XYZ file of C-alpha atoms in Angstrom:
679
model
C 118.725 76.262 95.371
C 115.805 73.861 95.719
C 112.829 74.639 97.932
C 109.971 72.465 99.146
C 106.598 73.064 97.519
C 103.038 71.860 98.120
C 100.811 70.703 95.279
C 99.004 74.038 95.515
C 102.342 75.848 95.082
C 103.124 73.746 92.016
C 99.736 74.577 90.474
C 100.203 78.301 91.092
C 103.747 78.394 89.688
C 102.888 76.271 86.656
C 99.794 78.345 85.939
C 97.263 75.496 86.185
C 94.375 74.503 88.438
C 95.003 72.371 91.530
C 93.283 69.257 90.026
C 95.692 69.338 87.064
C 98.630 68.631 89.385
C 96.714 65.717 90.936
C 96.084 64.341 87.453
C 99.783 64.653 86.536
C 100.757 62.797 89.683
C 98.174 60.037 89.188
C 98.636 59.469 85.447
C 102.415 59.805 85.121
C 104.575 57.328 86.966
C 107.687 59.494 86.488
C 106.169 62.485 88.314
C 108.581 63.398 91.163
C 107.980 61.668 94.463
C 107.417 63.785 97.585
C 110.516 64.521 99.650
C 108.277 64.710 102.697
C 104.836 63.268 103.313
C 103.365 63.317 106.818
C 99.902 62.134 105.773
C 98.454 65.628 105.887
C 100.326 67.161 102.974
C 103.048 66.252 100.498
C 106.111 68.414 99.844
C 108.033 68.246 96.543
C 111.523 69.332 95.488
C 111.294 72.399 93.213
C 114.262 71.345 91.058
C 112.757 67.919 90.375
C 109.343 69.394 89.559
C 110.861 72.007 87.231
C 112.853 69.347 85.385
C 109.745 67.149 84.923
C 107.641 70.088 83.684
C 110.336 71.016 81.146
C 109.160 68.239 78.831
C 105.565 69.518 78.791
C 104.865 72.255 76.213
C 102.402 75.045 76.879
C 99.193 75.196 74.781
C 99.657 77.309 71.650
C 97.192 79.894 72.900
C 99.324 80.576 75.998
C 102.652 81.063 74.188
C 103.576 84.719 73.704
C 106.456 86.483 71.983
C 109.632 86.197 74.110
C 107.591 84.239 76.704
C 108.041 80.709 78.091
C 107.228 77.790 75.796
C 107.026 74.986 78.373
C 105.439 74.570 81.780
C 108.947 74.125 83.149
C 110.108 77.524 81.913
C 107.007 79.179 83.326
C 107.441 77.290 86.614
C 111.082 78.333 87.065
C 110.428 81.936 86.103
C 107.584 82.305 88.586
C 109.626 80.532 91.245
C 112.423 83.048 90.807
C 109.933 85.929 90.951
C 108.499 84.501 94.177
C 112.021 84.344 95.590
C 112.535 87.985 94.648
C 109.295 88.980 96.360
C 110.488 87.247 99.544
C 113.314 89.795 99.702
C 110.740 92.462 100.477
C 111.512 93.787 103.915
C 115.060 92.368 103.883
C 116.346 95.115 101.583
C 114.779 98.390 100.371
C 112.856 97.700 97.167
C 114.809 100.160 95.023
C 118.081 98.629 96.225
C 116.921 95.112 95.312
C 116.231 96.148 91.714
C 119.329 98.324 91.360
C 121.675 95.650 92.765
C 120.127 92.980 90.545
C 120.611 95.208 87.474
C 124.224 95.867 88.528
C 124.913 92.123 88.763
C 123.479 91.594 85.273
C 125.656 94.443 83.976
C 128.745 92.895 85.598
C 128.108 89.700 83.654
C 128.048 91.611 80.349
C 131.160 93.654 81.137
C 133.143 90.593 82.269
C 131.840 88.353 79.518
C 131.130 85.659 82.095
C 129.017 85.054 85.174
C 130.200 87.108 88.146
C 132.111 85.488 90.990
C 132.038 85.771 94.768
C 133.292 89.388 94.775
C 131.846 91.077 91.662
C 133.028 94.569 92.607
C 136.660 93.443 92.861
C 136.351 91.852 89.423
C 135.067 95.105 87.903
C 137.695 97.174 89.684
C 140.458 94.961 88.308
C 139.271 94.698 84.701
C 137.425 97.991 84.202
C 138.581 100.493 86.838
C 136.940 103.262 84.791
C 133.534 101.722 85.604
C 134.255 100.997 89.275
C 132.643 104.259 90.600
C 129.390 103.304 88.881
C 129.209 99.893 90.586
C 130.731 100.763 93.965
C 127.603 102.039 95.808
C 125.735 98.822 94.957
C 128.335 96.054 94.956
C 131.217 97.136 97.204
C 131.570 94.551 100.004
C 128.980 92.183 98.508
C 129.622 88.448 98.960
C 127.769 86.865 96.062
C 128.355 83.407 97.487
C 126.078 84.017 100.470
C 123.832 86.767 99.085
C 120.368 85.468 98.248
C 119.666 88.041 95.525
C 122.960 87.181 93.820
C 121.981 83.515 93.648
C 118.581 84.421 92.160
C 120.163 86.643 89.500
C 122.700 83.925 88.705
C 119.869 81.434 88.132
C 118.033 83.928 85.910
C 121.192 84.448 83.846
C 121.327 80.735 83.071
C 118.203 80.963 80.922
C 118.162 84.579 79.765
C 120.476 87.331 78.537
C 121.638 90.022 80.983
C 119.401 92.577 79.261
C 116.356 90.297 79.568
C 117.178 89.845 83.261
C 117.271 93.622 83.648
C 113.826 93.944 82.040
C 112.317 91.239 84.242
C 113.749 92.772 87.409
C 112.223 96.137 86.517
C 108.897 94.526 85.569
C 108.732 92.868 88.997
C 109.726 95.954 90.990
C 106.280 96.085 92.596
C 106.890 92.727 94.273
C 109.570 94.282 96.483
C 107.781 97.607 97.031
C 110.128 99.463 94.691
C 109.114 102.874 93.374
C 111.086 102.364 90.169
C 108.222 100.981 88.119
C 106.175 104.142 88.627
C 108.711 105.958 86.413
C 108.939 103.358 83.647
C 107.304 103.694 80.244
C 104.422 101.215 79.781
C 105.131 98.381 77.366
C 102.509 99.273 74.748
C 103.583 102.904 74.768
C 107.206 101.945 74.194
C 106.181 99.587 71.383
C 104.255 102.373 69.625
C 107.092 104.902 69.957
C 109.598 102.362 68.630
C 107.312 101.400 65.724
C 106.887 105.044 64.687
C 110.589 105.818 65.091
C 111.766 102.923 62.926
C 109.820 104.223 59.906
C 112.377 107.021 59.405
C 116.175 106.787 59.180
C 118.040 108.441 62.013
C 121.590 108.335 63.306
C 121.230 110.086 66.654
C 118.660 109.986 69.458
C 118.191 111.928 72.700
C 115.909 111.450 75.700
C 115.964 114.586 77.911
C 113.780 112.865 80.565
C 115.322 109.416 80.362
C 114.625 108.208 83.901
C 115.934 104.643 84.106
C 115.954 104.386 80.307
C 113.096 101.961 79.566
C 111.763 104.003 76.612
C 115.195 104.664 75.160
C 116.190 100.988 75.388
C 112.970 99.930 73.670
C 113.602 102.356 70.789
C 117.181 101.055 70.424
C 116.163 97.391 70.506
C 117.236 95.516 67.364
C 119.066 98.605 66.083
C 122.782 98.523 65.139
C 123.996 100.490 68.142
C 127.497 100.946 66.699
C 126.141 103.315 64.052
C 124.134 105.498 66.457
C 124.872 108.446 68.719
C 122.759 108.058 71.860
C 122.261 110.774 74.487
C 120.261 110.749 77.722
C 119.671 113.232 80.521
C 117.920 113.194 83.869
C 118.034 115.216 87.058
C 117.761 112.128 89.307
C 121.217 110.700 90.038
C 119.857 107.295 91.142
C 117.762 106.927 87.993
C 120.717 107.898 85.824
C 122.923 105.288 87.546
C 120.339 102.583 86.863
C 120.082 103.752 83.244
C 123.854 103.426 82.753
C 123.896 99.960 84.330
C 121.011 98.705 82.200
C 122.700 99.986 79.048
C 125.931 98.250 80.043
C 123.934 95.039 80.424
C 122.880 95.376 76.786
C 126.320 96.421 75.485
C 124.928 99.851 74.637
C 127.137 102.921 74.747
C 125.680 106.354 75.333
C 126.457 109.838 76.579
C 124.610 110.896 79.718
C 124.017 114.251 81.367
C 123.093 114.669 85.023
C 121.131 117.890 84.712
C 117.854 119.731 84.588
C 117.084 119.464 80.887
C 115.488 122.915 80.867
C 118.844 124.412 81.905
C 121.143 122.414 79.621
C 124.904 122.449 79.926
C 125.104 121.211 76.329
C 123.292 121.877 73.112
C 122.447 118.407 71.814
C 121.006 118.292 68.281
C 119.709 114.941 67.082
C 117.549 113.309 64.433
C 115.123 111.791 66.947
C 113.935 112.929 70.384
C 111.889 110.499 72.473
C 110.396 111.388 75.849
C 108.104 110.063 78.534
C 108.443 112.970 80.981
C 107.324 112.943 84.632
C 103.564 112.558 84.880
C 101.545 115.664 85.796
C 98.114 115.017 87.400
C 95.003 116.531 85.854
C 93.616 118.133 89.030
C 94.216 121.923 88.796
C 95.096 122.173 92.476
C 97.626 119.369 92.231
C 99.136 120.850 89.066
C 99.544 124.153 90.843
C 101.396 122.476 93.705
C 103.441 120.250 91.397
C 107.041 121.239 90.655
C 106.986 119.329 87.367
C 107.141 121.442 84.183
C 104.037 122.069 82.114
C 103.532 119.090 79.728
C 103.859 121.160 76.567
C 107.143 122.610 77.812
C 108.538 119.139 77.044
C 107.116 119.324 73.517
C 108.801 122.679 73.083
C 112.030 121.202 74.460
C 111.882 118.312 71.976
C 111.690 120.775 69.086
C 114.672 122.696 70.460
C 116.939 119.617 70.271
C 115.991 118.470 66.757
C 118.234 118.724 63.742
C 116.700 119.959 60.475
C 114.294 117.283 59.318
C 114.231 115.665 62.767
C 111.233 114.353 64.646
C 110.168 114.238 68.300
C 107.882 111.707 70.026
C 106.583 112.905 73.405
C 104.211 111.022 75.742
C 101.848 113.366 77.601
C 98.827 113.039 79.902
C 95.676 113.261 77.791
C 94.246 116.201 79.752
C 97.003 118.450 78.373
C 95.573 117.995 74.859
C 92.054 119.103 75.793
C 92.722 121.753 78.448
C 91.072 125.021 77.374
C 91.074 128.573 78.625
C 92.423 131.991 77.795
C 94.835 132.098 80.724
C 95.646 128.392 80.940
C 99.377 128.115 80.159
C 99.030 124.574 78.801
C 96.268 125.549 76.355
C 98.104 128.706 75.315
C 101.419 126.946 74.600
C 99.661 124.053 72.848
C 97.854 126.502 70.548
C 101.090 128.353 69.818
C 102.924 125.165 68.817
C 99.988 123.826 66.795
C 99.343 127.063 64.876
C 103.012 127.327 63.941
C 102.728 123.875 62.379
C 105.239 122.086 64.624
C 102.768 119.385 65.733
C 102.617 116.662 63.110
C 100.027 114.430 64.805
C 98.445 113.410 68.103
C 97.636 109.822 69.068
C 95.250 109.168 71.937
C 96.361 105.856 73.438
C 93.871 103.126 74.369
C 92.419 103.150 77.910
C 94.508 101.557 80.659
C 97.725 101.933 78.670
C 99.574 103.012 81.804
C 100.409 99.890 83.778
C 101.077 101.776 87.022
C 98.528 104.621 86.884
C 95.718 102.486 85.520
C 93.173 105.307 85.337
C 95.523 107.785 83.669
C 94.872 108.579 80.011
C 97.901 109.110 77.791
C 98.568 110.619 74.385
C 101.554 110.711 72.059
C 102.489 113.998 70.372
C 104.595 113.801 67.194
C 106.682 116.954 66.639
C 108.450 118.132 63.484
C 111.525 120.315 63.443
C 110.410 122.607 60.606
C 107.282 124.726 61.184
C 104.527 124.525 58.585
C 101.493 126.767 59.305
C 99.693 125.298 56.276
C 99.797 121.713 57.554
C 96.942 119.572 58.776
C 97.392 118.039 62.225
C 96.406 114.363 62.220
C 94.377 113.193 65.240
C 94.315 109.438 65.837
C 92.027 107.628 68.303
C 93.976 104.430 69.021
C 91.200 103.066 71.241
C 88.884 102.776 68.226
C 91.638 101.070 66.257
C 92.258 98.637 69.112
C 88.566 97.700 69.173
C 88.572 97.181 65.414
C 91.948 95.467 64.955
C 92.822 93.979 68.342
C 96.536 93.494 68.951
C 97.393 94.951 65.520
C 96.353 98.458 66.543
C 99.966 99.691 66.717
C 100.528 98.679 63.083
C 97.334 100.514 62.124
C 98.427 103.700 63.922
C 101.836 103.622 62.229
C 100.197 103.024 58.862
C 97.922 106.047 59.307
C 100.763 108.326 60.441
C 102.992 107.164 57.609
C 100.311 107.299 54.918
C 98.742 110.637 55.961
C 95.284 109.808 54.474
C 93.365 112.736 53.044
C 89.868 111.770 54.136
C 88.874 111.181 57.791
C 87.447 107.814 58.752
C 86.745 105.886 61.927
C 89.668 106.271 64.293
C 91.201 109.503 63.051
C 90.555 112.977 61.711
C 92.427 116.099 60.653
C 92.406 119.709 61.796
C 94.033 122.664 60.087
C 96.958 124.054 62.090
C 95.726 127.613 61.562
C 92.422 126.714 63.267
C 94.056 125.522 66.496
C 93.628 127.849 69.444
C 93.386 127.614 73.209
C 89.715 126.624 73.084
C 90.126 123.675 70.672
C 90.919 120.242 72.001
C 93.525 118.261 70.088
C 92.327 115.033 71.653
C 89.835 112.916 69.660
C 86.944 111.516 71.653
C 86.767 107.695 72.029
C 84.885 106.012 69.209
C 84.588 109.097 67.035
C 86.452 110.409 64.053
C 85.828 114.058 64.791
C 88.012 116.136 67.104
C 85.989 117.572 69.967
C 85.217 121.247 70.011
C 83.976 123.018 73.088
C 80.270 123.776 72.675
C 78.865 127.173 71.713
C 78.326 128.223 75.328
C 81.974 127.544 76.167
C 83.056 129.469 73.061
C 80.886 132.428 74.028
C 82.385 132.418 77.521
C 85.929 132.361 76.120
C 85.102 135.255 73.774
C 83.704 137.211 76.708
C 86.828 136.468 78.741
C 89.015 137.690 75.895
C 87.135 140.992 75.848
C 87.540 141.278 79.604
C 91.257 140.577 79.295
C 91.611 143.431 76.807
C 89.560 145.929 78.799
C 90.610 144.871 82.311
C 94.235 143.695 82.025
C 94.868 144.299 85.738
C 91.799 142.404 86.945
C 92.403 138.699 86.172
C 90.103 137.300 88.860
C 87.081 136.906 86.586
C 89.120 135.372 83.764
C 89.456 131.976 85.433
C 85.844 130.993 86.083
C 85.986 127.238 86.900
C 83.667 125.843 84.215
C 83.958 123.004 81.725
C 81.902 121.954 78.697
C 79.340 119.324 79.734
C 78.539 117.022 76.811
C 76.643 114.548 78.939
C 73.794 116.975 79.494
C 72.371 118.142 82.786
C 69.062 117.339 84.417
C 66.571 120.180 84.481
C 63.549 120.815 86.634
C 60.533 123.079 86.155
C 59.973 125.964 88.548
C 56.536 124.531 89.220
C 58.169 121.405 90.643
C 60.224 123.533 93.044
C 56.978 125.286 94.002
C 55.169 122.005 94.658
C 58.068 120.755 96.766
C 57.853 124.018 98.735
C 61.449 124.979 97.950
C 60.168 128.127 96.257
C 57.219 130.334 97.240
C 55.367 132.372 94.574
C 53.735 135.636 95.718
C 51.625 137.715 93.313
C 52.099 141.426 92.686
C 49.403 144.017 93.413
C 47.549 146.494 91.285
C 48.082 149.985 92.671
C 45.727 152.831 91.813
C 47.693 155.664 90.156
C 46.110 158.083 92.591
C 48.081 156.477 95.400
C 51.430 156.817 93.617
C 53.961 159.555 94.157
C 53.312 160.078 97.836
C 54.767 158.333 100.841
C 58.077 156.572 101.271
C 57.339 152.904 100.374
C 59.336 152.046 97.203
C 57.383 150.463 94.381
C 58.862 147.849 92.022
C 57.082 146.944 88.808
C 57.420 146.744 85.042
C 58.910 150.236 84.774
C 61.783 149.346 87.090
C 62.401 145.827 85.773
C 61.880 146.293 82.043
C 62.416 149.997 81.389
C 65.365 150.529 83.703
C 63.732 153.088 85.986
C 65.585 153.562 89.268
C 64.036 151.662 92.147
C 62.705 154.244 94.628
C 61.724 156.840 92.067
C 58.146 155.579 92.390
C 56.618 155.267 95.837
C 53.287 154.576 97.434
C 51.784 156.076 100.591
C 52.226 153.847 103.594
C 48.955 155.091 105.131
C 46.907 154.213 102.080
C 48.258 150.675 102.282
C 47.431 150.455 105.942
C 43.776 151.430 105.474
C 41.491 148.482 104.702
C 39.929 149.761 101.489
C 39.401 146.332 100.032
C 41.853 146.653 97.164
C 45.003 146.692 99.292
C 44.103 144.340 102.098
C 46.292 141.575 100.603
C 49.339 143.783 100.040
C 52.501 142.389 101.602
C 55.915 143.990 101.446
C 58.969 142.140 100.238
C 61.542 140.504 102.483
C 65.343 140.708 102.045
C 66.398 138.160 99.439
C 63.134 138.127 97.512
C 63.489 137.851 93.736
C 61.133 140.223 91.895
C 60.227 138.809 88.474
C 58.462 140.169 85.386
C 57.652 137.552 82.724
C 56.050 139.682 80.009
C 57.879 139.386 76.687
C 60.866 137.784 78.379
C 61.908 137.307 81.977
C 63.326 140.266 83.889
C 64.415 139.756 87.482
C 66.208 141.529 90.300
C 67.058 140.742 93.903
C 65.584 142.896 96.651
C 68.460 142.930 99.122
C 66.807 145.191 101.730
C 63.122 144.283 101.520
C 60.191 146.505 102.511
C 59.012 147.216 98.964
C 55.667 146.793 97.246
C 55.575 144.788 94.029
C 53.264 146.066 91.329
C 51.490 143.573 89.074
C 52.158 142.025 86.625
C 55.499 141.608 88.424
C 55.572 138.983 91.170
C 57.845 137.621 93.890
C 59.704 134.287 94.053
C 60.991 133.582 97.522
C 63.477 130.833 98.445
C 61.897 128.952 101.342
C 63.929 128.770 104.531
C 64.631 125.230 105.737
C 65.702 125.232 109.366
C 67.021 121.673 109.042
C 69.621 122.922 106.545
C 71.073 125.644 108.783
C 74.844 125.754 108.634
C 74.995 123.952 105.273
C 75.696 125.352 101.836
C 72.298 126.552 100.487
C 70.798 124.736 97.516
C 70.090 128.096 95.861
C 70.811 131.795 96.441
C 68.683 134.779 95.308
C 71.489 136.151 93.144
C 71.926 132.876 91.242
C 68.163 132.309 90.965
C 67.580 135.751 89.442
C 70.420 135.283 86.950
C 69.160 131.821 85.937
C 65.631 133.148 85.418
C 66.890 135.909 83.133
C 69.154 133.530 81.180
C 66.528 130.817 80.761
C 63.449 132.982 80.262
C 63.923 133.972 76.627
C 60.834 132.685 74.733
C 60.668 131.892 71.045
C 59.623 134.938 69.033
C 55.840 134.966 68.529
C 54.295 135.968 65.234
C 51.989 138.967 65.068
C 51.664 141.951 67.390
C 50.993 139.929 70.532
C 53.606 139.886 73.270
C 54.122 136.397 74.568
C 54.220 135.920 78.309
C 56.567 133.353 79.830
C 54.857 130.731 81.979
C 57.187 130.729 84.974
C 55.913 127.430 86.355
C 56.964 125.701 83.094
C 60.373 127.399 82.964
C 63.146 124.792 83.272
C 66.297 125.452 85.273
C 69.341 123.166 85.463
C 69.819 121.263 88.713
C 72.953 122.632 90.370
C 74.927 121.267 93.294
C 75.268 123.505 96.360
C 78.979 123.860 95.544
C 78.190 125.086 92.022
C 75.639 127.547 93.416
C 78.193 128.900 95.902
C 80.792 129.382 93.158
C 78.322 131.074 90.797
C 77.087 133.338 93.577
C 80.650 134.474 94.252
C 81.294 135.155 90.555
C 78.054 137.102 90.145
C 78.833 139.088 93.290
C 82.185 140.090 91.798
C 80.478 141.148 88.579
C 77.983 143.267 90.517
C 80.709 144.914 92.588
C 82.749 145.816 89.509
C 79.659 147.071 87.698
C 78.739 149.273 90.657
C 82.282 150.641 90.748
C 82.158 151.451 87.060
C 78.770 153.149 87.482
C 80.251 155.379 90.200
C 83.174 156.269 87.960
C 80.853 156.942 85.029
C 78.662 159.140 87.221
C 81.723 161.066 88.381
C 82.864 161.598 84.783
C 79.443 162.798 83.724
C 79.229 165.085 86.760
C 82.613 166.569 85.938
C 81.621 167.222 82.309
C 78.278 168.726 83.305
C 79.841 171.039 85.943
C 82.509 172.179 83.509
C 80.088 173.093 80.756
C 77.580 174.683 83.146
C 80.279 177.062 84.365
C 81.364 177.881 80.840
C 77.766 178.452 79.699
C 77.050 180.654 82.738
C 80.161 182.759 81.939
C 81.557 182.199 85.410
C 84.472 180.002 84.217
C 87.155 180.593 81.635
C 89.404 178.024 79.890
C 93.077 178.759 80.460
C 94.522 177.785 77.071
C 97.236 179.239 74.842
C 94.970 182.111 73.719
C 94.310 183.068 77.323
C 98.038 183.116 78.030
C 98.645 185.344 75.018
C 95.960 187.683 76.173
């Protein structure tokens, strides 16, 4: 059905600039005349314009595989897509796509273009298929239905299967959610290219959705010789899958089920999957009802025949997630160490057409375990930069050839070396697989020891940290002092004659370095109060002061109660109070500051007998966000609480042993053993 178009509409639909249409009209006498011209604008008949443009071929650089070759083809295709987009709001978006696919499928089943009542035609010729079409086509009058006319026009220049693909590609135009579940084009091309390198007679997709990945793998294959199976828990998606396969004359067996609770035991030569996407945010993953990504990899292996292969698309984060108690990392390590993972391909950026920022990876699974194998890691982004549009061929060549020596774009890792701390995702532009840095490894080792010794106390085993390869800005303590965020207070020299009397606790080198209990040394309060010259500058600590000793290495502790005297060479670092920041998360806490000072204040070993002293003002600490400080403070508090509890238990054990042996030695207690009973 013809519509009236402005010159701007013609330019947009033909894919040219507005002046190009003016040039066509001025230079070519046979260019269609306006059907309406009121002096302000000219309106043209779309059919006439499309017919005129049919004789004009597109430039070679704009012709793509399976794409239009003339301006007329491009014009008509975009005009139909515009007509589809105008249905937005008239019908629900998902219904527009599903009904269009059903009409294309009717054409294939009937062997001719559908008539006014397509459902009646199906019910008469193929009553076995009528239940599949009924929800979408029952009562439809194709003679007056706008969508039916659009699909009929599309069928005049394309096959029913091509019409199905174009309807799904344009689902966004009608606000349909279908496209969010489709497999991106490049991903499907890669899976199909890998799959075709090996002979197979049966294929299964346990998370088929609407079947875009499965159809791409089957394209150009002799379907009569194949056994095809598909499963999905979504009834609507499964209906659309069946209709799209009918449009392509494909036959398959479908299962409406949760694939993790199968009602059948399908065993095939090839498993392909693009399972539901799981976000990378830990909180979202926890709330998500979708299975763990590597559960799908495990499922693929379960359905493979001997010698079979699985191709599973996963979010990239699942390949680099690390942690002792992270289920994804644990299952990934288990599968990799057993030798079931043949290779991992990190797909180029922006491969996902719907979730543009999502990074994807393809995991290739073998049926037979091989703990001695090398897992091949391929960085497709590097290959895309080097080879352009031929990157898929390069990936397939690498996977098929299994080169022995790493080079740009890929590397190998021994299956036996894979564990929950090793990423199986190559970094962009590198040939080496990333390993978590030494600090992250040390933390994981420490967590493993905790898990063995404290199996019922998992709270400390999930510290929210991640390896930071970008580096972190550091700042000297002297800079914090100059900005008045920290206050340095010197310690005092106390005459030994004044020690041992009074009730003012003293903190110095003996307490910080030698482990002496704070409070075992005191100083007389009266002697401090008398102005004798030496003590006139003595000030007691305040709650929250950090007492620091920097001789040899840094020792530090937090004075939680205050009221103590600090003995030189120890000194005090006090976090300045900023009244303007009241109510906000503090930039630093005493507990975190003390721990950072101890961790950072380890000097290089000096030669000779001299003990090197750490210059605190030159000591560099990493700049932390208030949120990081709050988290670290909570973790350190938990460590302190558990340590104090263990000290109390240790003290009780020692007290019990001492009391027992004191009674035995003093002959006031007797052990009631077997000899005592005999006596």
